[in-house]
Structures are given as C-alpha cells and as structure tokens.
Coordinates of C-alpha atoms in Angstrom, one line a residue:
M1398 CA 4.3 -17.5 -35.5
T1399 CA 3.7 -18.6 -32.0
S1400 CA 0.1 -18.2 -30.8
Y1401 CA -0.7 -17.4 -27.2
S1402 CA -4.0 -17.7 -25.2
T1403 CA -6.3 -14.7 -25.0
T1404 CA -6.0 -14.8 -21.2
I1405 CA -2.2 -14.4 -21.3
V1406 CA -2.4 -11.5 -23.9
V1407 CA -5.1 -9.7 -21.8
A1408 CA -3.1 -10.3 -18.6
V1409 CA 0.1 -8.8 -20.1
I1410 CA -1.7 -5.7 -21.3
I1411 CA -3.6 -5.2 -18.0
A1412 CA -0.4 -5.6 -16.0
K1413 CA 1.3 -2.8 -17.9
I1414 CA -1.6 -0.4 -17.6
A1415 CA -2.1 -1.2 -13.9
G1416 CA 1.6 -0.8 -13.3
L1417 CA 1.6 2.7 -14.8
I1418 CA -1.4 3.7 -12.7
S1419 CA 0.5 2.5 -9.6
I1420 CA 3.6 4.5 -10.5
V1421 CA 1.5 7.6 -10.9
G1422 CA -0.1 7.1 -7.5
S1423 CA 3.2 6.6 -5.7
S1424 CA 4.7 9.5 -7.6
F1425 CA 2.0 11.8 -6.3
I1426 CA 2.8 10.7 -2.8
L1427 CA 6.5 11.5 -3.3
R1428 CA 5.7 14.9 -4.7
D1429 CA 3.6 15.7 -1.7
L1430 CA 6.2 14.5 0.8
F1431 CA 8.9 16.7 -0.8
R1432 CA 6.8 19.9 -0.9
N1433 CA 7.0 22.8 1.6
D1434 CA 10.6 22.2 2.6
R1435 CA 10.0 18.5 3.3
I1436 CA 8.1 19.2 6.5
K1437 CA 6.1 16.1 6.2
L1438 CA 9.2 13.9 6.1
K1439 CA 9.8 14.8 9.8
S1440 CA 7.1 12.3 10.6
T1441 CA 8.5 8.8 11.1
K1442 CA 5.4 7.2 9.5
N1443 CA 5.9 9.4 6.4
Q1444 CA 9.6 8.2 6.3
I1445 CA 8.4 4.7 5.9
I1446 CA 5.7 5.7 3.4
L1447 CA 8.6 7.4 1.4
C1448 CA 10.5 4.1 1.3
L1449 CA 7.2 2.2 0.5
S1450 CA 6.4 4.5 -2.4
I1451 CA 9.9 4.3 -3.9
S1452 CA 9.9 0.5 -3.7
D1453 CA 6.4 0.4 -5.4
I1454 CA 7.6 2.6 -8.3
I1455 CA 10.6 0.3 -8.9
S1456 CA 8.7 -3.0 -8.6
S1457 CA 5.8 -1.7 -10.7
L1458 CA 8.2 -0.5 -13.4
F1459 CA 10.3 -3.7 -13.6
L1460 CA 7.7 -6.4 -12.9
H1461 CA 4.5 -5.0 -14.5
V1462 CA 5.3 -2.2 -17.0
I1463 CA 8.4 -3.7 -18.5
G1464 CA 6.9 -7.1 -17.8
T1465 CA 7.3 -9.6 -20.7
W1466 CA 9.7 -7.3 -22.5
F1467 CA 12.6 -8.6 -20.3
V1468 CA 11.4 -12.3 -20.4
P1469 CA 13.6 -14.5 -22.7
K1470 CA 12.2 -14.2 -26.3
G1471 CA 9.6 -16.7 -27.4
L1472 CA 8.5 -17.8 -23.9
V1473 CA 5.4 -15.6 -23.6
Y1474 CA 3.4 -12.9 -25.5
G1475 CA 5.6 -9.8 -25.9
S1476 CA 8.8 -11.4 -24.7
L1477 CA 11.9 -9.7 -26.2
G1478 CA 14.7 -10.4 -23.7
N1479 CA 17.3 -13.0 -22.7
I1480 CA 18.6 -14.7 -19.6
T1481 CA 20.5 -11.5 -18.5
T1482 CA 17.5 -9.2 -18.8
C1483 CA 15.4 -11.8 -17.1
E1484 CA 17.8 -11.9 -14.1
V1485 CA 17.9 -8.1 -14.0
Q1486 CA 14.2 -7.8 -14.0
G1487 CA 13.7 -10.5 -11.4
Y1488 CA 16.4 -9.3 -9.1
I1489 CA 15.4 -5.6 -9.0
G1490 CA 11.7 -6.2 -9.3
F1491 CA 11.5 -8.8 -6.5
L1492 CA 14.0 -7.1 -4.3
S1493 CA 11.9 -4.0 -4.3
A1494 CA 8.7 -6.1 -3.9
F1495 CA 10.2 -7.9 -0.9
M1496 CA 11.2 -4.6 0.6
G1497 CA 7.8 -3.1 -0.1
A1498 CA 6.1 -5.9 1.8
G1499 CA 8.5 -5.4 4.7
F1500 CA 7.9 -1.6 4.7
N1501 CA 4.1 -2.4 4.9
A1502 CA 4.8 -4.5 8.0
S1503 CA 7.0 -1.7 9.4
L1504 CA 4.3 0.9 8.7
S1505 CA 1.7 -1.3 10.5
I1506 CA 4.0 -1.5 13.5
A1507 CA 4.5 2.3 13.5
Y1508 CA 0.8 2.9 13.5
I1509 CA 0.3 0.5 16.4
L1510 CA 3.0 2.3 18.4
V1511 CA 1.5 5.7 17.8
A1512 CA -2.2 4.9 18.0
R1513 CA -2.3 2.2 20.7
Y1514 CA 0.7 2.9 22.8
Q1515 CA 0.9 6.7 22.4
W1516 CA 4.5 6.8 21.3
K1517 CA 5.8 10.3 20.6
Q1518 CA 8.1 11.5 17.8
D1519 CA 11.3 11.4 19.8
R1520 CA 10.7 7.8 20.9
M1521 CA 9.7 6.7 17.3
K1522 CA 13.0 8.1 16.0
K1523 CA 14.9 5.4 17.9
V1524 CA 13.1 2.5 16.2
I1525 CA 12.7 3.9 12.7
P1526 CA 16.2 2.8 11.5
Y1527 CA 15.3 -0.8 12.4
L1528 CA 11.8 -0.6 10.7
I1529 CA 13.5 0.6 7.5
C1530 CA 16.7 -1.4 7.4
I1531 CA 15.4 -4.9 8.4
P1532 CA 13.2 -5.2 5.2
I1533 CA 16.1 -4.0 3.1
V1534 CA 18.6 -6.5 4.5
I1535 CA 16.2 -9.5 4.3
G1536 CA 15.3 -8.6 0.7
V1537 CA 19.0 -8.2 -0.4
V1538 CA 20.1 -11.5 1.2
V1539 CA 17.2 -13.6 -0.3
C1540 CA 17.4 -12.1 -3.8
T1541 CA 21.2 -12.0 -4.0
M1542 CA 21.5 -15.7 -3.1
A1543 CA 18.8 -16.5 -5.6
L1544 CA 20.7 -14.6 -8.3
I1545 CA 24.0 -16.4 -7.5
Y1546 CA 22.4 -19.8 -7.8
D1547 CA 20.6 -19.1 -11.1
S1548 CA 17.2 -19.1 -9.3
I1549 CA 15.7 -16.1 -11.1
N1550 CA 13.8 -17.3 -14.1
W1551 CA 10.5 -16.9 -16.1
G1552 CA 7.7 -17.9 -13.8
G1553 CA 5.0 -18.7 -16.3
G1554 CA 3.3 -15.3 -16.1
W1555 CA 4.2 -11.9 -17.4
T1556 CA 7.5 -11.5 -15.5
C1557 CA 10.7 -13.2 -14.3
E1558 CA 10.7 -14.2 -10.6
L1559 CA 12.3 -16.5 -8.0
G1560 CA 12.0 -20.0 -9.3
G1561 CA 13.5 -22.7 -11.4
F1562 CA 13.3 -23.4 -15.1
P1563 CA 11.4 -24.9 -16.7
V1564 CA 8.3 -23.6 -15.0
G1565 CA 7.1 -25.9 -12.2
C1566 CA 10.4 -27.9 -11.7
D1567 CA 10.7 -26.4 -8.2
Y1568 CA 7.2 -27.3 -7.1
V1569 CA 6.8 -29.6 -4.1
N1570 CA 5.5 -32.6 -6.0
S1571 CA 7.3 -31.9 -9.3
K1572 CA 9.2 -34.8 -11.1
V1573 CA 10.7 -32.5 -13.6
E1574 CA 14.4 -31.8 -13.2
C1575 CA 15.4 -28.1 -13.2
E1576 CA 17.7 -26.9 -16.0
R1577 CA 18.4 -23.7 -14.1
G1578 CA 17.9 -23.0 -10.4
S1579 CA 18.0 -26.4 -8.9
R1580 CA 18.0 -24.7 -5.4
A1581 CA 15.2 -22.4 -6.3
G1582 CA 12.8 -24.3 -4.0
G1583 CA 14.8 -23.2 -0.9
F1584 CA 14.9 -19.6 -1.9
L1585 CA 11.2 -19.7 -2.7
L1586 CA 10.5 -21.2 0.7
A1587 CA 12.7 -18.5 2.4
G1588 CA 10.8 -15.8 0.4
F1589 CA 7.5 -17.3 1.2
I1590 CA 8.2 -17.6 4.9
T1591 CA 9.4 -13.9 5.0
V1592 CA 6.3 -12.6 3.2
S1593 CA 4.1 -14.8 5.4
V1594 CA 5.7 -13.3 8.5
Y1595 CA 5.0 -9.8 7.0
F1596 CA 1.4 -10.9 6.4
F1597 CA 0.9 -12.0 9.9
I1598 CA 2.4 -8.8 11.3
I1599 CA 0.1 -6.8 9.1
A1600 CA -3.0 -8.9 9.9
G1601 CA -2.2 -8.7 13.6
S1602 CA -1.7 -5.0 13.4
M1603 CA -5.1 -4.6 11.7
F1604 CA -6.7 -6.5 14.6
L1605 CA -5.0 -4.4 17.2
L1606 CA -5.9 -1.2 15.3
F1607 CA -9.6 -2.3 15.1
W1608 CA -9.5 -3.1 18.8
T1609 CA -8.0 0.3 19.5
V1610 CA -10.7 2.1 17.6
F1611 CA -13.4 0.0 19.4
K1612 CA -11.9 1.0 22.8
L1613 CA -11.7 4.7 21.9
E1614 CA -15.3 4.6 20.8
K1615 CA -16.3 3.1 24.1
A1616 CA -14.2 5.7 25.9
N1617 CA -15.9 8.5 24.0
E1618 CA -19.3 7.2 25.2
K1619 CA -18.2 7.4 28.9
F1620 CA -16.0 10.5 29.0
S1621 CA -16.3 13.8 27.2
F1622 CA -13.9 16.3 28.9
Q1623 CA -12.0 18.2 26.2
G1624 CA -8.3 17.3 26.7
S1625 CA -8.8 13.6 26.8
S1626 CA -11.4 13.7 24.0
A1627 CA -8.9 15.5 21.7
T1628 CA -6.3 12.8 22.4
R1629 CA -8.7 10.0 21.8
K1630 CA -9.9 11.7 18.5
Y1631 CA -6.3 11.9 17.3
S1632 CA -5.5 8.3 18.2
K1633 CA -8.6 7.1 16.5
S1634 CA -7.8 9.0 13.3
V1635 CA -4.3 7.5 13.3
A1636 CA -5.7 4.0 13.9
V1637 CA -8.2 4.3 11.1
Q1638 CA -5.4 5.5 8.7
G1639 CA -3.3 2.5 9.7
I1640 CA -6.2 0.1 9.1
L1641 CA -6.6 1.5 5.6
Y1642 CA -2.9 1.1 4.7
V1643 CA -3.3 -2.6 5.8
V1644 CA -6.4 -2.9 3.5
A1645 CA -4.4 -1.4 0.7
F1646 CA -1.7 -4.0 1.1
L1647 CA -4.1 -6.9 1.4
L1648 CA -6.0 -5.9 -1.7
S1649 CA -2.7 -5.9 -3.7
H1650 CA -1.1 -9.0 -2.3
A1651 CA -3.6 -11.5 -0.8
L1652 CA -4.7 -13.1 -4.0
H1653 CA -1.1 -13.5 -5.3
W1654 CA -0.1 -15.0 -1.9
I1655 CA -2.9 -17.5 -2.2
E1656 CA -2.1 -18.4 -5.8
T1657 CA 1.6 -19.0 -4.8
I1658 CA 0.4 -21.6 -2.2
L1659 CA -2.0 -23.3 -4.6
S1660 CA 0.6 -23.6 -7.4
H1661 CA 3.8 -24.4 -5.5
V1662 CA 2.4 -26.6 -2.7
F1663 CA -0.8 -28.1 -4.2
D1664 CA 0.3 -28.0 -7.8
N1665 CA -2.9 -26.3 -8.9
S1666 CA -2.5 -23.6 -11.5
A1667 CA -4.5 -20.4 -11.3
S1668 CA -7.8 -20.3 -13.2
D1669 CA -8.2 -17.6 -15.8
V1670 CA -10.5 -15.6 -13.5
L1671 CA -8.0 -15.7 -10.6
L1672 CA -5.2 -14.8 -13.0
I1673 CA -7.0 -11.7 -14.3
L1674 CA -8.0 -10.7 -10.7
I1675 CA -4.3 -11.0 -9.7
V1676 CA -3.0 -9.0 -12.6
I1677 CA -5.5 -6.2 -11.9
T1678 CA -4.9 -6.0 -8.1
A1679 CA -1.2 -6.9 -7.7
P1680 CA 0.2 -3.9 -9.5
L1681 CA -2.1 -1.3 -8.0
Q1682 CA -0.8 -0.8 -4.5
G1683 CA 0.6 2.6 -5.4
L1684 CA -2.9 3.7 -6.3
F1685 CA -4.4 2.2 -3.1
N1686 CA -1.7 3.9 -1.0
A1687 CA -2.3 7.2 -2.7
L1688 CA -6.0 7.1 -1.9
V1689 CA -5.2 6.4 1.8
Y1690 CA -2.4 8.9 1.9
F1691 CA -4.5 11.8 0.6
R1692 CA -7.6 10.8 2.5
P1693 CA -6.9 13.1 5.5
T1694 CA -6.3 16.0 3.2
Y1695 CA -9.6 15.4 1.4
L1696 CA -11.5 15.1 4.7
E1697 CA -9.9 18.3 6.0
S1698 CA -10.8 20.1 2.8
R1699 CA -14.4 18.9 2.9
R1700 CA -14.6 19.9 6.6
K1701 CA -13.4 23.4 5.9
K1702 CA -15.8 23.7 2.9
K1703 CA -18.7 22.6 5.1
Q1704 CA -17.7 25.1 7.8
K1705 CA -17.5 27.9 5.2
T1706 CA -20.9 27.0 3.8
L1707 CA -22.4 27.0 7.3
K1708 CA -20.7 30.3 8.1
N1709 CA -22.0 31.9 5.0
K1710 CA -25.5 30.6 5.6
F1711 CA -25.4 31.9 9.2
A1712 CA -24.1 35.3 8.0
G1713 CA -26.8 35.5 5.4
E1714 CA -29.5 34.6 7.9
H1715 CA -28.1 37.1 10.4
T1716 CA -28.1 39.9 7.7
Q1717 CA -31.7 39.0 6.8
N1718 CA -32.8 39.1 10.4
I1719 CA -31.2 42.6 10.9
A1720 CA -33.0 43.8 7.7
N1721 CA -36.3 42.4 9.0
A1722 CA -35.8 44.0 12.4
K1723 CA -35.2 47.4 10.7
T1724 CA -38.3 47.1 8.7
T1725 CA -40.3 46.2 11.7
L1726 CA -39.0 49.2 13.7
Q1727 CA -39.7 51.8 11.0
P1728 CA -42.7 54.0 11.9
E1729 CA -45.7 53.5 9.7
V1730 CA -46.7 56.4 7.5
H1731 CA -50.4 57.2 7.3
D1732 CA -52.1 59.3 4.6
D1733 CA -54.2 62.2 6.0

C-alpha cells in the first residue's frame, strides 16, 4: 500500500471542504441575482458577477471538490482516475479558473468606469460584451491548445493542471525529458502572462479606486450641498465595493501566483506551510465574493434597524414627556 505524507493528505481533505464552501457562497449569489424577476441582472456589474460566480462553481467543483479523484490512480492520495479524467478535470477546471480571473479583471474595470468616471448604465451596456467575451476567448484558446498537445497532466498537488509529465519536466531549469506535454512550458508561459496581466489590471484598479475614495473624502470636507454630496456618497460606496472584490481575488490567488513563480522559474517547491495556506485560500473565492456581495444588504439592514430603534426611542421619550406634562398640569387636590 502506497504511503503519502501527512501534508498531502491534509491538503487534499482541506481542498474538498474549502471547495464546497466556495460553491455554497457562489450559489447564494446566483440565487439572489435570479430573485424578484431578475431585476438585479439589469446591472452590468451584476452580469459580470453572474459569470464570475458560475466560473467559480465549476472550477471549485472540478479542481478542489473532485480534486484527486480524477488524477490518474496511484499518483497521489485519493487518486482514482486515468489520463482521460485528468484531461477532463484540467481542461474544464482551468478553463473556468482562467475565465474567473478574467472576469475579476473585467469587474475591476467596470467599477472604475462607474465610480471614477461616472459611466451610466446605457454607456456600460456598450462595453459589457467585451468585458465578458474576452476572458472566455482567451481561456478557451489557451486551454484547448494545451489539451491538443497533451499538456494537461497531474501537477504534483491535488489536481490536474497545465504542465508536462512527469512533474517538473517543464520547469525552466529542468533536465528531465517530458513523457507528455513537451510543449507545456509554452502554454504555461501563455497562461502565466495572461493571469499576470489580469493581476496588474486588478492591482491598478485597486489603486485607482483607493485614489477615488481619497478624493471623494477630500471633496466631502470642502463641499456639503445636497445634490453633489449624494453623488459623491454613491461613487464612494461603489468604489469601496470594487476594492473589496479586488481584495477577495487577491486573498484567493496571490499565494498560488507566487508559488507558481517559485516552482517553475526558481525551481523551489512550496513549503508545507505555504502549501496549506494555498489549499485554504485558493478554493475560497466564492465565499469571499459572497461576503462582499451581501455586504451592502447587511449594511442597509443594520441602518434600517438602527433608525427603527432610534424612532422607537424617540416615540417612547415623546410619550413620556406628554404624560409628564399632563401630570404637571393637573390641579392639586387639597384636603379641607
């Protein structure tokens, strides 16, 4: 019986649990978007969030929940599959993951256009097809070419991914000849460049959104007339929401991105601690997105509850004051 390291066993189990949590989070977002005659789907930002949530459910299912079950049998703890199941997992899982990263970049751009440049819904409708279609086309091209050239294989972790086999044969300084996926290095480079571009778009958007919030705060200190103040308040809330979506993406992907650089470029394998951190954070974007998505609803509910409490308190004080006034105005009765 093959023995596996405790770290790998723990990583496989955590990945499945975290993947399920992410699926639940994204499913709650989809449920909310399709409620009340799909009114929320009229928003261009929510249309991108719809695509993002669907891609997260698919990638979480194939890469993390199914995980090692589709990896060729005997390669890693829990592996039960073969080359075909490995290719199915890697293609569908990484296609949806690539699209998800692209949708995050598109969402960041959408928030910049609305919060910083005050784009209205009619104008946003003209760019939304590009923001949705470009990530899909890039993902399909990269993953399909990798599939054609046998460059989807077990990557040494809990899933099949873009890369050659045996593990490490496609690394920059590797002297091992690839049995499968001799061109995997090129597809990995294409994928890495694509995701890096998405990262820079998202990071740049985060900077611009922070700058937008800063300028709005300064404007609020100088001007206070009602119409302009309401516009600034809306722009600020949109900017903050955009920043939080960026944070959700970075929490999920930054460590994995760094680990990819360390392993493929510098030939340094991830430490056990880094591996566990990656396996905890990487599958959880659905949960992080759900926390951000439902944040405005929670804040609005808390605001209404606070207003109701203050109103009831004021009404109680007012009633008490009236009662006290009546008591004061009553004539005193003296015993003769």
